[in-house]
CSV table of C-alpha atoms in Angstrom, one decimal:
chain,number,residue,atom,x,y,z
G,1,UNK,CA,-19.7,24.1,-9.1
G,2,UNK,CA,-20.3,22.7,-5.4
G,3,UNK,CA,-19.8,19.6,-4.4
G,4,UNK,CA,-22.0,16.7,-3.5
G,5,UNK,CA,-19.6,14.1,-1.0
G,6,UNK,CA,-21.1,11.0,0.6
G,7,UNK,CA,-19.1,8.1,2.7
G,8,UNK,CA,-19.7,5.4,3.9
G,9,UNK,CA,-17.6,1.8,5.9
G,10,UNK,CA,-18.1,-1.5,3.5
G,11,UNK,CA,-17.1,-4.8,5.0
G,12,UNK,CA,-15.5,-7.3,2.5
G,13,UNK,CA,-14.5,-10.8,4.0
G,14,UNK,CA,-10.7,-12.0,3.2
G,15,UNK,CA,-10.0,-15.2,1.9
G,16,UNK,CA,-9.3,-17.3,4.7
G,17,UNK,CA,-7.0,-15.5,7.3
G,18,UNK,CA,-4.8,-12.8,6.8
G,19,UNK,CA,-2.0,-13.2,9.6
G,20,UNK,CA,0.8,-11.0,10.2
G,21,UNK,CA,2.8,-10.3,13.8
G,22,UNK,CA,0.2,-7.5,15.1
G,23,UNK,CA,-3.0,-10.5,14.9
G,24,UNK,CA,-5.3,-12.3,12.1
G,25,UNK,CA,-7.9,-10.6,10.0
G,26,UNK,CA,-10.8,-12.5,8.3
G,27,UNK,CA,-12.3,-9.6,6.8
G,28,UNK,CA,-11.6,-5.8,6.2
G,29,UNK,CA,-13.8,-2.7,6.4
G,30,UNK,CA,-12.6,0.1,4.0
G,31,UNK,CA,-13.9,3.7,3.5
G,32,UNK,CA,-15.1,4.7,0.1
G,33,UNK,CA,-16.2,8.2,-0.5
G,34,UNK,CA,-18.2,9.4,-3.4
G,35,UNK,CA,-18.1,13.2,-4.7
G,36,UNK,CA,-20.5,14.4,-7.5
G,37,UNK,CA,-20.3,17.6,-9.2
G,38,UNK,CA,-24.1,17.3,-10.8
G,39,UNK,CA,-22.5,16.5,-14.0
G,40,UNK,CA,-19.8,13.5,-13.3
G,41,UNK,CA,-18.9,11.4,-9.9
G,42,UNK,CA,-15.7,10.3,-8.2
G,43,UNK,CA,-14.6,7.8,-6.2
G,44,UNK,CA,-12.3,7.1,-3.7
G,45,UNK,CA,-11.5,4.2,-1.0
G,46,UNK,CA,-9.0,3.7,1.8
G,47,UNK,CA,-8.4,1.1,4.4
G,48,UNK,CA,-7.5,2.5,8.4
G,49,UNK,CA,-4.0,2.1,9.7
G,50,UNK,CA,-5.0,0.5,12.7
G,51,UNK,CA,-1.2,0.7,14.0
G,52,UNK,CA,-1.9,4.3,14.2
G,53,UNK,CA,-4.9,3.3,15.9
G,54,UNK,CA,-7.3,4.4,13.0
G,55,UNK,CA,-10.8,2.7,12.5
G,56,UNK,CA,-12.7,2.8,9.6
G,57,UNK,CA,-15.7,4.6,11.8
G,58,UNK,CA,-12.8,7.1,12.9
G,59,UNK,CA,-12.2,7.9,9.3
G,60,UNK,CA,-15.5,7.9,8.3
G,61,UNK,CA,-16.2,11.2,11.2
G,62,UNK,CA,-13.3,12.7,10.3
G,63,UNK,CA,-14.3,13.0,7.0
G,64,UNK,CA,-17.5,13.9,7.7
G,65,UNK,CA,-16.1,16.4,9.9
G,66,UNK,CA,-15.2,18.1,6.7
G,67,UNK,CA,-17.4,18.3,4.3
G,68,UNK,CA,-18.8,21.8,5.2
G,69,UNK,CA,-15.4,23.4,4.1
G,70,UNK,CA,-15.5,20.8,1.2
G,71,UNK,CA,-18.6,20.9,-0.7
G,72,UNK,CA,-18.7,24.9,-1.7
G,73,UNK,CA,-15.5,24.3,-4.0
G,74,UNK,CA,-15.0,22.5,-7.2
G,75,UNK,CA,-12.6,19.2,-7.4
G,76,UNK,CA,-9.4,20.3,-7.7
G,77,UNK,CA,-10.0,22.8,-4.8
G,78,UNK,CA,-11.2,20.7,-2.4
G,79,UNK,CA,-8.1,18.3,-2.9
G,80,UNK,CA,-5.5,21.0,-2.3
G,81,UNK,CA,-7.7,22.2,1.0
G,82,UNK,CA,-8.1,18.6,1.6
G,83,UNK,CA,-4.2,18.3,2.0
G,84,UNK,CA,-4.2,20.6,5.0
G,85,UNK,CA,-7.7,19.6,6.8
G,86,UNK,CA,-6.6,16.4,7.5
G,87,UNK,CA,-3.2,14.8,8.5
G,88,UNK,CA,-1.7,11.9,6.3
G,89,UNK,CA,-4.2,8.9,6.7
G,90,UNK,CA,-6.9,7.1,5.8
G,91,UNK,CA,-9.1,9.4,6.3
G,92,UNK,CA,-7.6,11.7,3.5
G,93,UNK,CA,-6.6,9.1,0.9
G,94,UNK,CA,-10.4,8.5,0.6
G,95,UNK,CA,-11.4,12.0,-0.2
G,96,UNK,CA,-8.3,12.7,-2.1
G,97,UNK,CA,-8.9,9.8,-4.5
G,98,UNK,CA,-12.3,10.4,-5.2
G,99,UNK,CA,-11.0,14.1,-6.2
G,100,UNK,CA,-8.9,12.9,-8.1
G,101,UNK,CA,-11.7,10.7,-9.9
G,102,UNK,CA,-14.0,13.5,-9.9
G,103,UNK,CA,-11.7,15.6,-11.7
G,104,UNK,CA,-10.3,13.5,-14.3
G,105,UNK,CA,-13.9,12.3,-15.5
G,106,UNK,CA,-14.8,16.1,-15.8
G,107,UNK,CA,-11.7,17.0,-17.6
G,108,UNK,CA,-12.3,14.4,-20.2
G,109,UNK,CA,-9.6,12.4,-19.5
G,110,UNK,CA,-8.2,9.0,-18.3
G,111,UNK,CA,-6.9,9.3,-14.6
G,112,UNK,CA,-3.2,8.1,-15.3
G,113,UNK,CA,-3.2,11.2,-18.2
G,114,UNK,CA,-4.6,13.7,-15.3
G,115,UNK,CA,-2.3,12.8,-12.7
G,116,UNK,CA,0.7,13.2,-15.4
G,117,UNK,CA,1.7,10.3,-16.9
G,118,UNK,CA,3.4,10.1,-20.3
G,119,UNK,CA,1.8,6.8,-21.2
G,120,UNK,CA,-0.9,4.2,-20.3
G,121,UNK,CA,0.1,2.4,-17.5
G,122,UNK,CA,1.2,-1.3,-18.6
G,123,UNK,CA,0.6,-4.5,-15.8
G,124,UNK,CA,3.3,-5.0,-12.9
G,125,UNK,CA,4.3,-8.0,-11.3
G,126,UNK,CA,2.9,-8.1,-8.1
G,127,UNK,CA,4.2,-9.9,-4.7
G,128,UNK,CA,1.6,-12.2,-3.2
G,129,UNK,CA,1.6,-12.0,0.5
G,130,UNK,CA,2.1,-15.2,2.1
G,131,UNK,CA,0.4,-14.6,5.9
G,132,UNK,CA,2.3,-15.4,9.3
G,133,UNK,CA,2.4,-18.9,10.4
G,134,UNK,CA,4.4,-22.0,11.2
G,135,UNK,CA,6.8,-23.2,8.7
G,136,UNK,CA,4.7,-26.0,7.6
G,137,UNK,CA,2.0,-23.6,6.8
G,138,UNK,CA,4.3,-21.4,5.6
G,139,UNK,CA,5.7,-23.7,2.5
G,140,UNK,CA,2.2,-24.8,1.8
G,141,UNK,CA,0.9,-21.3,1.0
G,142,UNK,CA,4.1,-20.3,-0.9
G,143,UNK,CA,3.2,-23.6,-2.7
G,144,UNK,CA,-0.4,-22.8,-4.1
G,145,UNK,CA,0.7,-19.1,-4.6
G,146,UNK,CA,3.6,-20.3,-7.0
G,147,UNK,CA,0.9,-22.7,-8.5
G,148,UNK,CA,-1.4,-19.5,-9.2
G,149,UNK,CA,1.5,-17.9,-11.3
G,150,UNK,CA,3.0,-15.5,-8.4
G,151,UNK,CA,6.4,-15.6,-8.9
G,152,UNK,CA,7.3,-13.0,-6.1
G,153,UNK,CA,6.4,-13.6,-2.9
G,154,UNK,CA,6.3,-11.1,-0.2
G,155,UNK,CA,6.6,-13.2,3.4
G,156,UNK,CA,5.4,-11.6,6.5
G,157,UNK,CA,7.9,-12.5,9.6
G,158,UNK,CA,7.8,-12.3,13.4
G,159,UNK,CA,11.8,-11.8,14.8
G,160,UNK,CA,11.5,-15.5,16.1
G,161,UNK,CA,12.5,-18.1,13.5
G,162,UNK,CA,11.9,-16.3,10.6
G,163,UNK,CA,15.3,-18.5,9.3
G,164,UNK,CA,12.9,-21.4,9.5
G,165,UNK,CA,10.2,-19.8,7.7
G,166,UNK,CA,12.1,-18.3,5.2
G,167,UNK,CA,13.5,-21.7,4.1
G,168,UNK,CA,10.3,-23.6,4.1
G,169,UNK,CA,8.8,-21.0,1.8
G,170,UNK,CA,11.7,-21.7,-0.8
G,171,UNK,CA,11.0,-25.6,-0.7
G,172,UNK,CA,7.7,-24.8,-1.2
G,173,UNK,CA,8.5,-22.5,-3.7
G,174,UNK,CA,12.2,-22.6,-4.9
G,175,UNK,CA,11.8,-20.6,-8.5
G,176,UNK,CA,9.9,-18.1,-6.5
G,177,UNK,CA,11.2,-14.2,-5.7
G,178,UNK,CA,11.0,-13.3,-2.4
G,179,UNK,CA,11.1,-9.8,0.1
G,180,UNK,CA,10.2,-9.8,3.3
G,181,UNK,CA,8.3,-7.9,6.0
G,182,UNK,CA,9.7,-7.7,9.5
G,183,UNK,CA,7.2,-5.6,10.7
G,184,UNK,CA,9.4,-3.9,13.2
G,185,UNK,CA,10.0,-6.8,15.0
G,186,UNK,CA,13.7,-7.2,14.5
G,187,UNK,CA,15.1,-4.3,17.0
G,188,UNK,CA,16.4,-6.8,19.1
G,189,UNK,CA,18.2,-8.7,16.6
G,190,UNK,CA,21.4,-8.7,14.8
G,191,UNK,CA,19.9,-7.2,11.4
G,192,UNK,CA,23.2,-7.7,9.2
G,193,UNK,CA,23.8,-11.0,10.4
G,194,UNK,CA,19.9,-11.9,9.9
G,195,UNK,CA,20.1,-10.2,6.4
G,196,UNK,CA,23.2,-12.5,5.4
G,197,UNK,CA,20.9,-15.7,6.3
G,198,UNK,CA,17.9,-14.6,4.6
G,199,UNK,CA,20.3,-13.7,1.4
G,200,UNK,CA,21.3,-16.9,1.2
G,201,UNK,CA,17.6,-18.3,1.1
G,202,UNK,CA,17.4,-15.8,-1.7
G,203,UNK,CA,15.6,-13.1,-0.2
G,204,UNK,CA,16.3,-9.5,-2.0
G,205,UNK,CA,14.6,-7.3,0.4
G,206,UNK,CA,13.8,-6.4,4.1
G,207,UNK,CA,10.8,-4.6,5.2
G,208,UNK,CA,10.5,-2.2,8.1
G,209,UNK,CA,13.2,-4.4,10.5
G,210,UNK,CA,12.7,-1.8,13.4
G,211,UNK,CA,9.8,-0.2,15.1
G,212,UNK,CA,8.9,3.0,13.3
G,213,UNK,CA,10.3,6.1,15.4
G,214,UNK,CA,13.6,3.8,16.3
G,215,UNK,CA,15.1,4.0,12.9
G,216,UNK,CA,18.5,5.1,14.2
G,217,UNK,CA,19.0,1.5,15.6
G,218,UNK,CA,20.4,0.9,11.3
G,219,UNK,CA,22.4,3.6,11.6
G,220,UNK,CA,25.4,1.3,12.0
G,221,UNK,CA,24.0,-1.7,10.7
G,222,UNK,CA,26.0,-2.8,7.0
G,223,UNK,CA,22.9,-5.2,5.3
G,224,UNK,CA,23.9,-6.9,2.6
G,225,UNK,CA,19.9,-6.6,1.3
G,226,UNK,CA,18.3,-3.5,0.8
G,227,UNK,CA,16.1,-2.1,3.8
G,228,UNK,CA,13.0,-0.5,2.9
G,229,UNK,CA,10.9,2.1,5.9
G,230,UNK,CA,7.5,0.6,5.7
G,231,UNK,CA,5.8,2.5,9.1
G,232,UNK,CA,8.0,5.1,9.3
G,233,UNK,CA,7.4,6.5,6.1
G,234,UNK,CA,4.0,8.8,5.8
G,235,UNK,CA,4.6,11.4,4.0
G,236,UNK,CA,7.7,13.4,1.7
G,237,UNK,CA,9.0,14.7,4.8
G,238,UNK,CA,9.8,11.7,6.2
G,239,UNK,CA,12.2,11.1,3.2
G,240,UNK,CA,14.7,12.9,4.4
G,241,UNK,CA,14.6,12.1,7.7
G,242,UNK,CA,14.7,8.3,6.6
G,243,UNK,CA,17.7,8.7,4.1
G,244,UNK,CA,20.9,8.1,6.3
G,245,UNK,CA,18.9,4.5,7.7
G,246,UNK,CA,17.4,2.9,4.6
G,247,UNK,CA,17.9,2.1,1.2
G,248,UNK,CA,14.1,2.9,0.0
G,249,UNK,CA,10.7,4.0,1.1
G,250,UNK,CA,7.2,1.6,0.8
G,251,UNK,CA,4.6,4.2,-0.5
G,252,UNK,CA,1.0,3.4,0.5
G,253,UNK,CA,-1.8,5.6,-0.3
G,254,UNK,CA,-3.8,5.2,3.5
G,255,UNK,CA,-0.4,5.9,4.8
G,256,UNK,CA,0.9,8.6,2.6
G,257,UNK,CA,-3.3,10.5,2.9
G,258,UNK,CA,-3.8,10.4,-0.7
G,259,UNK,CA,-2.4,9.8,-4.4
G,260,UNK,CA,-1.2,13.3,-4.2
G,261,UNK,CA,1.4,12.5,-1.5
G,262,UNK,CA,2.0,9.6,-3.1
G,263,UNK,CA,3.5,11.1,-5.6
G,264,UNK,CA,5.7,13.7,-3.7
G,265,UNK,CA,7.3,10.5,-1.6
G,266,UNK,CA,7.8,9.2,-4.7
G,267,UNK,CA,9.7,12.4,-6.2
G,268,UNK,CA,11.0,13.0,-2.8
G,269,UNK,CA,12.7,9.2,-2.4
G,270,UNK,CA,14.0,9.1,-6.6
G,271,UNK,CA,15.7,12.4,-6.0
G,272,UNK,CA,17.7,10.9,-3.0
G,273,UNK,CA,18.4,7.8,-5.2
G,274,UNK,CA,16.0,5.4,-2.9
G,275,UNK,CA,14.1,2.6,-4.0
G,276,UNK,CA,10.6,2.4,-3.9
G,277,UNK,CA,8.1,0.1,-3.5
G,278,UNK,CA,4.3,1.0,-3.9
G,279,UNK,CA,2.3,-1.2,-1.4
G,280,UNK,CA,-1.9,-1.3,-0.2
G,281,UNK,CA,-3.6,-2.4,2.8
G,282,UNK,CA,-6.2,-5.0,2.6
G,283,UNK,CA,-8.4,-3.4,0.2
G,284,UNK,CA,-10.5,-3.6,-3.3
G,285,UNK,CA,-9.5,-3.2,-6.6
G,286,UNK,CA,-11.2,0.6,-6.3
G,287,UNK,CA,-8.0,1.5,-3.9
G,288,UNK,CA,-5.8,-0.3,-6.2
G,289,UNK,CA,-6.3,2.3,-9.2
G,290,UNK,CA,-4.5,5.0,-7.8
G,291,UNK,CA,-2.2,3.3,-6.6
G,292,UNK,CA,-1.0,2.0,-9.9
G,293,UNK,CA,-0.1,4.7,-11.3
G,294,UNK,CA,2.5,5.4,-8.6
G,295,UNK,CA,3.7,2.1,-8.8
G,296,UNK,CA,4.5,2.6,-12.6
G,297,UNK,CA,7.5,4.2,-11.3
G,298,UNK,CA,8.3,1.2,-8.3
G,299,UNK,CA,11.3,-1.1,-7.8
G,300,UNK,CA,8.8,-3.6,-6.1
G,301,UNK,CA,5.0,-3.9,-6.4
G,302,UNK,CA,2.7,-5.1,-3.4
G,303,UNK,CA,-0.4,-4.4,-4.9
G,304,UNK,CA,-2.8,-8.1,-4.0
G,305,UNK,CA,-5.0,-6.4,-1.4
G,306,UNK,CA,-8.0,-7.3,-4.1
G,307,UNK,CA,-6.5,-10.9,-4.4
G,308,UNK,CA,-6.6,-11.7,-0.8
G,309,UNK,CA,-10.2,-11.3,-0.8
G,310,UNK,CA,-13.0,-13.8,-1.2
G,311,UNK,CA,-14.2,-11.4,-3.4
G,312,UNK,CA,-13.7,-7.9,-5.8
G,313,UNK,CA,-15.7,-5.3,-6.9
G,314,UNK,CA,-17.2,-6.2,-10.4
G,315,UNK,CA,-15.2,-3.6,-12.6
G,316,UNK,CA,-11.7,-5.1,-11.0
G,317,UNK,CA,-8.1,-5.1,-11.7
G,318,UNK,CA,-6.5,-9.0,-12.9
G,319,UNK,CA,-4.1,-11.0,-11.2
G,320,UNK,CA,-3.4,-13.4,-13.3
G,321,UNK,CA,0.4,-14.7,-13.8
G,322,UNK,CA,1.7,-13.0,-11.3
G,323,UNK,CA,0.8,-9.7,-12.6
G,324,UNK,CA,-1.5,-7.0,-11.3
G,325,UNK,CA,-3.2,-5.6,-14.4
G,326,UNK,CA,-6.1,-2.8,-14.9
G,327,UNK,CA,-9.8,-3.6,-15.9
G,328,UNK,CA,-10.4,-1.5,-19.9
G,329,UNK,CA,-12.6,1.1,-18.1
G,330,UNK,CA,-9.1,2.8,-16.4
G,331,UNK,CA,-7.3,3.1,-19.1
């Protein structure tokens, strides 16, 4: 049966400021798209990777741009053609989640059983990212995040006295885990010798330390924490590519152009024996769902997008206790 798809940008203010070494955000605009086969409707949303210079309004054309090849074909035809209209992105992740959605309601079943998984999926600790700031600010947000119940802690950093930060974060939260995000800002650094300080402060992972496209800079580099490609992972491709430098792969759905990438990085990075993380933009619980289920198979979990919002969708995933959890209506 043809397709109905609609799309449209929705702004949804963040709570506070959302600060990381590229700038400050107080509120995200994320692309949902909505298919309809007459009989049951799908949903789908994605956030633009503005590094890649991605807008929500770009995304938004480009998958409007589409929707003539789109709408003659049923669900699950539309999301293989989707995966070869349109490159790994935003754009993509939108239209192939609300496929997916589409699908699974017409086949009867819940999502996580369509896309394959043995069981229900169960609640996952989550990190809580603490934003970018001065020490100070630093400890005080790890503090009320530890206060909240988040017991892992994901810290962004800048390459200049991230030491400093690192530290204040565990005074202000010294039972907390923590991983941190370099955010490619650490290829003019001394990465091992950074790593052993940050190990000492109890820190048990390292996010994207060099600018994606410069990943040979670890080849030589011995860290005594696991390095994980953040940027410079997009799709199963990249795995291999990525292997000799890193010790996993940060999976993200806007990145990867969908849930079914997703789960080929994922395949891809557990057959080289990498880690994997399972990460979200700035987003709403909707973009979350996916998401999840790839993140049932995950070392780490980064999935608070919804929880630094000022607000969620209604029918929302919990975070409460540290955990990211699913609302009844996905399971």
């Amino acid at each position: 049966m043809a397709l109905r798809i609609s799309a449209a940008v929705e702004r949804w203010p963040v709570a506070g400021q959302f600060i990381i070494a590229r700038g400050a955000k107080t509120y995200v605009d994320v692309l949902v798209v909505a298919v309809s086969d007459g009989a049951h409707f799908g949903l789908g949303e994605s956030t633009a990777i503005y590094y890649n210079g991605e807008t929500a309004e770009s995304c938004l054309a480009e998958v409007e741009a589409v929707l003539p090849q789109l709408e003659p074909m049923d669900a699950d035809g539309a999301r293989e053609a989707v995966q070869h209209l349109l490159p790994p992105g935003a754009a993509r992740n939108a239209l192939d989640c609300a496929l997916w959605d589409l699908a699974a309601k017409a086949a009867g079943v819940p999502l996580w059983r369509y896309a394959g998984l043995e069981a229900a999926p169960a609640p996952l600790v989550t990190a809580f990212t603490i934003s970018l700031g001065e020490p100070d600010v630093m400890e005080a947000d790890a503090a009320k995040a530890a206060a909240r119940g988040f017991g892992l802690l994901k810290l962004k950093l800048t390459g200049d006295g991230d030491v400093a930060r690192v530290a204040a974060v565990r005074a202000g939260a010294p039972d907390a885990r923590l991983i941190v995000d370099a955010n490619e800002s650490w290829g003019d650094l001394d990465i091992a010798a950074e790593a052993a300080a940050l190990a000492g402060l109890g820190v048990e992972m390292i996010e994207q330390p060099v600018a994606a496209g410069r990943d040979a800079l670890l080849a030589d580099v011995q860290a005594c924490l696991p390095l994980l490609a953040d940027e410079s992972c997009h799709s199963a491709a990249d795995v291999a590519r990525l292997a000799p430098y890193y010790d996993g792969v940060n999976i993200k759905l806007d990145k990867a152009g969908g849930l079914t990438e997703a789960l080929k990085i994922a395949d891809a990075a557990q057959e080289r024996g990498l880690k994997v993380m399972v990460g979200c933009m700035l987003c709403t619980s909707l973009a979350v769902g996916p998401a999840f289920l790839v993140a049932q198979r995950a070392d780490w979990v980064d999935l608070d997008g919804p929880a630094l919002l000022a607000e969620d969708r209604p029918d929302h995933f919990g975070f409460d206790g540290g955990t990211v959890a699913p609302m009844p209506s996905f399971l």
